[in-house]
Coordinates of C-alpha atoms in Angstrom, one line a residue:
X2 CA -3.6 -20.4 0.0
X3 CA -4.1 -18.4 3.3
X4 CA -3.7 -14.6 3.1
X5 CA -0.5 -14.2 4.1
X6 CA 1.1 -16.5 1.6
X7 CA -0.8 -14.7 -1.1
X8 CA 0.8 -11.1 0.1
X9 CA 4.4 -12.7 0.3
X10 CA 3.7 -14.5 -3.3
X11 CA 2.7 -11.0 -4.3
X12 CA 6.2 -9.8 -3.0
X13 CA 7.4 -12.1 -4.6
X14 CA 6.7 -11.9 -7.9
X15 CA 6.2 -7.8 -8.1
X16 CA 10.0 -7.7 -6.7
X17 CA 11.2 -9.3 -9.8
X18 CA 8.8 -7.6 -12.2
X19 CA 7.7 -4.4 -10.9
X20 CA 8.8 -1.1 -10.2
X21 CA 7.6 1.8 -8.1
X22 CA 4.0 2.1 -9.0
X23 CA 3.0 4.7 -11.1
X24 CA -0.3 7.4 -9.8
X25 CA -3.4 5.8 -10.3
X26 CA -6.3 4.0 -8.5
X27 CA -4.6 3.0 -5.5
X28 CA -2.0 6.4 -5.3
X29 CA -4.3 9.1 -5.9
X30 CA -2.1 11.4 -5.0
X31 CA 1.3 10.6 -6.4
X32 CA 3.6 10.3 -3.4
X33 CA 4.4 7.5 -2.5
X34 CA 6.9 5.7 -3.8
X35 CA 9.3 3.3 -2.6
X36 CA 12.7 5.4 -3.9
X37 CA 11.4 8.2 -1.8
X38 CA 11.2 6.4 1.5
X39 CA 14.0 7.4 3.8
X40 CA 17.2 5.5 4.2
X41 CA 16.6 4.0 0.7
X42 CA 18.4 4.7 -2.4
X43 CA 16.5 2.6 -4.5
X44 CA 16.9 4.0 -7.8
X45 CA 13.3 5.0 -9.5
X46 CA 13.8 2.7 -12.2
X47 CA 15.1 0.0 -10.5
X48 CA 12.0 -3.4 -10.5
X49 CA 11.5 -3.7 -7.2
X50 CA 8.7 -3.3 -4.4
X51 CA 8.2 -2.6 -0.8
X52 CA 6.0 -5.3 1.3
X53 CA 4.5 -3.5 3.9
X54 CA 2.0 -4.7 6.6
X55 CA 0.2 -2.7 8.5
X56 CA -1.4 -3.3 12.3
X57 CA -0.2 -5.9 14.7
X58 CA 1.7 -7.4 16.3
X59 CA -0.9 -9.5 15.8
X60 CA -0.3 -13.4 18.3
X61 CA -1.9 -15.5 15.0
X62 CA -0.9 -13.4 12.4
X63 CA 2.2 -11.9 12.7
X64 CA 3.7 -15.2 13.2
X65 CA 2.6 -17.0 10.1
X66 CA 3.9 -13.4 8.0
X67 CA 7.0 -14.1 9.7
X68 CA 6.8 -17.7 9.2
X69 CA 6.1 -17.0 5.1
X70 CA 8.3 -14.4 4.8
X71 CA 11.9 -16.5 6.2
X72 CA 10.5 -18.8 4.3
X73 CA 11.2 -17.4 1.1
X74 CA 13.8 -15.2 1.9
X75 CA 11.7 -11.8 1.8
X76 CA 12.0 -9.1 3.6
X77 CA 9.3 -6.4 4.5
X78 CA 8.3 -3.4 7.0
X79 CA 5.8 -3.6 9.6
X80 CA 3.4 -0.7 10.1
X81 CA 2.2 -1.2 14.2
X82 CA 0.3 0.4 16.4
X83 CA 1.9 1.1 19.6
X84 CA -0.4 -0.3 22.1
X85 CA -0.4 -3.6 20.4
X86 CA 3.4 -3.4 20.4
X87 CA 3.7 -2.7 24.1
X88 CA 1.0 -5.8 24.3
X89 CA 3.7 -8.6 22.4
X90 CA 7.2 -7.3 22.6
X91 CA 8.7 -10.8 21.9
X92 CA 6.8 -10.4 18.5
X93 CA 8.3 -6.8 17.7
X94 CA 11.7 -8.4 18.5
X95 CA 11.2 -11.5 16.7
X96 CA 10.4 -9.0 13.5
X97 CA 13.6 -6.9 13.8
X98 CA 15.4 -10.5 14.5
X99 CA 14.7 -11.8 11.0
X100 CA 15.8 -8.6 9.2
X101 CA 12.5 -6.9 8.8
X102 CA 11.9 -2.9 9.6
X103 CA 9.4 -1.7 12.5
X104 CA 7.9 1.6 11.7
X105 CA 5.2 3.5 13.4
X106 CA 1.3 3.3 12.6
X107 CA -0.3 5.3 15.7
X108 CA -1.0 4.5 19.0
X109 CA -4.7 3.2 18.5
X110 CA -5.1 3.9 14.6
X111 CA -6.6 7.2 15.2
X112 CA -7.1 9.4 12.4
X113 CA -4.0 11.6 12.5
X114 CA -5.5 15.1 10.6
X115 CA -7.4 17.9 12.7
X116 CA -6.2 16.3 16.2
X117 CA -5.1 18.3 18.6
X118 CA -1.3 18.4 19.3
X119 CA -1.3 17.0 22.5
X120 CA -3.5 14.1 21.2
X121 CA -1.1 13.9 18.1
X122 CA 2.3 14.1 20.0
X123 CA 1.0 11.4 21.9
X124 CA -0.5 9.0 18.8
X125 CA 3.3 9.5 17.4
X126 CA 5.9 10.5 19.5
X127 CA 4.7 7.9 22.4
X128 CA 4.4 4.9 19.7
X129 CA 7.9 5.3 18.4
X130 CA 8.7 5.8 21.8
X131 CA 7.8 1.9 22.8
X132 CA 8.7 0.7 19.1
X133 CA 12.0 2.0 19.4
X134 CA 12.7 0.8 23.2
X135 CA 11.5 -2.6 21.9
X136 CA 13.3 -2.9 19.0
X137 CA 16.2 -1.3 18.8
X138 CA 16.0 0.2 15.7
X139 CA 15.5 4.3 14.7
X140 CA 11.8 4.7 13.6
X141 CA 11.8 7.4 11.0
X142 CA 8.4 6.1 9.0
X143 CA 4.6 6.5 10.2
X144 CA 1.9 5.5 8.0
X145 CA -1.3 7.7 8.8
X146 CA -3.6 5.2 9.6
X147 CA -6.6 5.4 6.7
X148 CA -3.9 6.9 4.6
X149 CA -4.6 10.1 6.1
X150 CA -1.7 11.9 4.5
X151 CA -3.1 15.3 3.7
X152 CA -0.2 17.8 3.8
X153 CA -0.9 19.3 7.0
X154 CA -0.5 15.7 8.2
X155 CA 2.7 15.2 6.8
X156 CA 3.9 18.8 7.6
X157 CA 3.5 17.6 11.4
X158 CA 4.9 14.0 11.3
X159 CA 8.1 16.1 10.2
X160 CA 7.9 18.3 12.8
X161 CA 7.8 14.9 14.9
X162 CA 10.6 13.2 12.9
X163 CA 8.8 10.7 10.8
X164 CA 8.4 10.4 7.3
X165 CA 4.9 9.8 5.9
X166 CA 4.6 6.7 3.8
X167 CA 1.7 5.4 2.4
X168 CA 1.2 2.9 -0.3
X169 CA 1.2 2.7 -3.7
X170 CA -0.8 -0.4 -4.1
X171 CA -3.7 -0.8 -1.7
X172 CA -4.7 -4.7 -1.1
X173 CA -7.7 -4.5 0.5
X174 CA -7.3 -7.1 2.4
X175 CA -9.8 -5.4 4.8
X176 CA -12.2 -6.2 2.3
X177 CA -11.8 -9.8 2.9
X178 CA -11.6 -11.1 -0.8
X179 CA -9.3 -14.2 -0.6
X180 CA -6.0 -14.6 -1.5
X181 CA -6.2 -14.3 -5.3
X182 CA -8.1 -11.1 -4.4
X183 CA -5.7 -10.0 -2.1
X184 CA -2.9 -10.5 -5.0
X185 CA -5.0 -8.7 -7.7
X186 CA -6.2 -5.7 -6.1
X187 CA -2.1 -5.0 -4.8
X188 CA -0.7 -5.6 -8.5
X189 CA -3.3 -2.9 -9.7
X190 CA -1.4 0.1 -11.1
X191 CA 1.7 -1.4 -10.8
X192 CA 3.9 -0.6 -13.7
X193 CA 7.5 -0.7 -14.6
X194 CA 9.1 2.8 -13.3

């Protein structure tokens, strides 16, 4: 199974069993859960799960997500980096075409805390700039790249208008274990509420 069907069988099955994931391993810090994500109202309880990607628009990979995901019916937000974005509009729109969310993940996947505000205007403001010229859609959500969401960090993505969001189950795909890795290290720490 390549990697992207194991994250959308993951979707999958943690949207009919699971619920926001409770602080652990993979949420050190306790923040981020999917009923806190703006322009939800998914109750805390409820068993569901947010599939996020993160990077791209990717000319190999974002396809065969996309591909996966109509597939089966499931929807999910995409985390990209602005100059990539500007690189393969068609891809952004073919993302917001089929339903799914585009929210901002930097310019270049800089590390968001300590930079200057020139530097960090730019990393945000100019990203959801192009994402939001491409797609169409209001981008309220960045992910820090690195999950670098001290609370400086989020103190100045408000100031910008974004949201921080994070994850509350960390894949680690990065890592490059394979598919059934892939699908265990994301189900870690997942519980029911």
């Amino acid at each position: 199974m390549p990697a992207a069907a194991a994250l959308v069988a993951l979707g999958l099955v943690a949207s009919t069993a699971i619920a926001s994931a409770a602080p652990g391993a993979n949420d050190p810090r306790g923040i981020n859960r999917t009923y806190e994500t703006p322009g939800t109202a998914t109750d805390p309880n409820a068993p569901v799960v947010a599939l996020t990607f993160d990077d791209g628009p990717h000319p190999t990979y974002t396809p065969q997500i996309l591909d996966i995901l109509k597939a089966n019916g499931v929807q999910a937000t995409f985390f990209m980096l602005g100059r990539d974005a500007e690189r393969h509009p068609d891809l952004v729109r073919r993302v917001v075409a089929e339903g799914h969310i585009v929210a901002n993940h930097s310019w270049d996947h800089a590390h968001l805390s300590g930079l200057p505000d020139d530097r960090f205007a730019f990393q945000i403001d100019h990203t959801t700039e192009v994402l939001q010229a491409i797609s169409g859609q209001e981008v309220v959500c960045t992910r820090p790249p690195y999950g670098d969401a001290d609370a400086a960090t989020i103190a100045r993505l408000a100031q910008h208008g974004q949201a921080s969001v994070v994850w509350s189950a960390d894949s680690r795909d990065f890592e490059k274990p394979g598919p059934d890795g892939i699908v265990q290290h994301a189900l870690e720490g997942l519980t029911p509420g």
